[in-house]
Tab-separated table of C-alpha atoms and ligand atoms in Angstrom:
chain	number	residue	atom	x	y	z
A	405	MET	CA	-27.153	1.131	-10.853
A	406	ALA	CA	-26.790	-2.473	-11.959
A	407	VAL	CA	-28.478	-4.972	-9.642
A	408	PRO	CA	-27.911	-8.746	-9.603
A	409	LYS	CA	-30.871	-10.661	-11.122
A	410	ARG	CA	-30.356	-13.786	-9.022
A	411	ARG	CA	-29.023	-14.479	-5.641
A	412	MET	CA	-25.566	-16.015	-5.815
A	413	SER	CA	-25.303	-19.434	-4.221
A	414	ARG	CA	-23.376	-19.878	-1.037
A	415	SER	CA	-21.104	-22.272	-2.914
A	416	ASN	CA	-20.290	-19.761	-5.623
A	417	THR	CA	-19.760	-17.002	-3.055
A	418	ARG	CA	-17.402	-19.180	-1.032
A	419	SER	CA	-15.419	-20.434	-4.020
A	420	ARG	CA	-14.896	-16.788	-5.173
A	421	ARG	CA	-13.839	-15.777	-1.677
A	422	SER	CA	-11.433	-18.694	-1.464
A	423	GLN	CA	-9.211	-16.716	-3.864
A	424	PHE	CA	-9.055	-13.662	-1.549
A	425	LYS	CA	-5.599	-13.517	-0.064
A	426	ALA	CA	-3.265	-10.984	1.474
A	427	ALA	CA	-0.658	-9.572	-0.883
A	428	PRO	CA	2.784	-8.444	0.319
A	429	ILE	CA	3.131	-4.684	0.451
A	430	THR	CA	5.279	-3.121	-2.287
A	431	LEU	CA	8.164	-1.006	-1.047
A	432	SER	CA	9.566	2.022	-2.825
A	433	VAL	CA	13.126	3.279	-2.592
A	434	CYS	CA	13.662	6.511	-0.667
A	435	ALA	CA	14.228	9.459	-3.031
A	436	ASN	CA	16.793	10.916	-0.638
A	437	PRO	CA	20.129	10.195	-2.410
A	438	ALA	CA	21.889	9.853	0.901
A	439	CYS	CA	19.449	7.287	2.219
A	440	ARG	CA	17.962	4.991	-0.498
A	441	ALA	CA	16.184	2.893	2.115
A	442	LYS	CA	13.080	0.936	1.204
A	443	HIS	CA	9.788	2.063	2.746
A	444	PRO	CA	6.062	1.921	1.797
A	445	SER	CA	5.125	4.520	-0.807
A	446	HIS	CA	3.307	7.717	0.308
A	447	THR	CA	4.843	7.416	3.761
A	448	VAL	CA	7.596	9.231	5.519
A	449	CYS	CA	10.888	7.341	5.251
A	450	PRO	CA	11.629	5.855	8.732
A	451	GLU	CA	15.398	5.953	8.067
A	452	CYS	CA	15.841	9.657	7.276
A	453	GLY	CA	12.481	11.182	8.191
A	454	GLN	CA	12.051	12.871	4.820
A	455	TYR	CA	9.047	12.860	2.532
A	456	GLY	CA	8.427	14.050	-1.023
A	457	GLU	CA	9.399	13.469	-4.608
A	458	LYS	CA	12.894	13.602	-6.084
A	459	ASP	CA	14.439	17.075	-5.600
A	460	LYS	CA	11.439	18.052	-3.423
A	461	MET	CA	12.375	16.011	-0.335
A	462	ARG	CA	11.705	17.788	2.933
A	463	GLN	CA	12.380	16.865	6.582
A	464	VAL	CA	9.023	15.896	8.087
A	465	ILE	CA	10.100	14.147	11.276
A	466	GLU	CA	13.391	14.064	13.170
A	467	VAL	CA	14.860	10.556	13.359
A	468	GLU	CA	16.161	9.592	16.813
A	469	VAL	CA	19.682	8.119	16.779
B	890	LIG	ZN1	15.108	7.930	3.507
């Protein structure tokens, strides 16, 4: 495993970390043709309660009205 030869200065560490920032989450469009709502990928759609790929959508949770 590669190991750093020299300790990185506090200044260098802090200037690198100053670039760390939160990125907005990317939303995917629901594959349910009747829904098409935007939701985070790899999650159950909160609008219709379905999950899966196109043509493989299945009802995972029941959505309360
Ligand atoms: Zn949906």
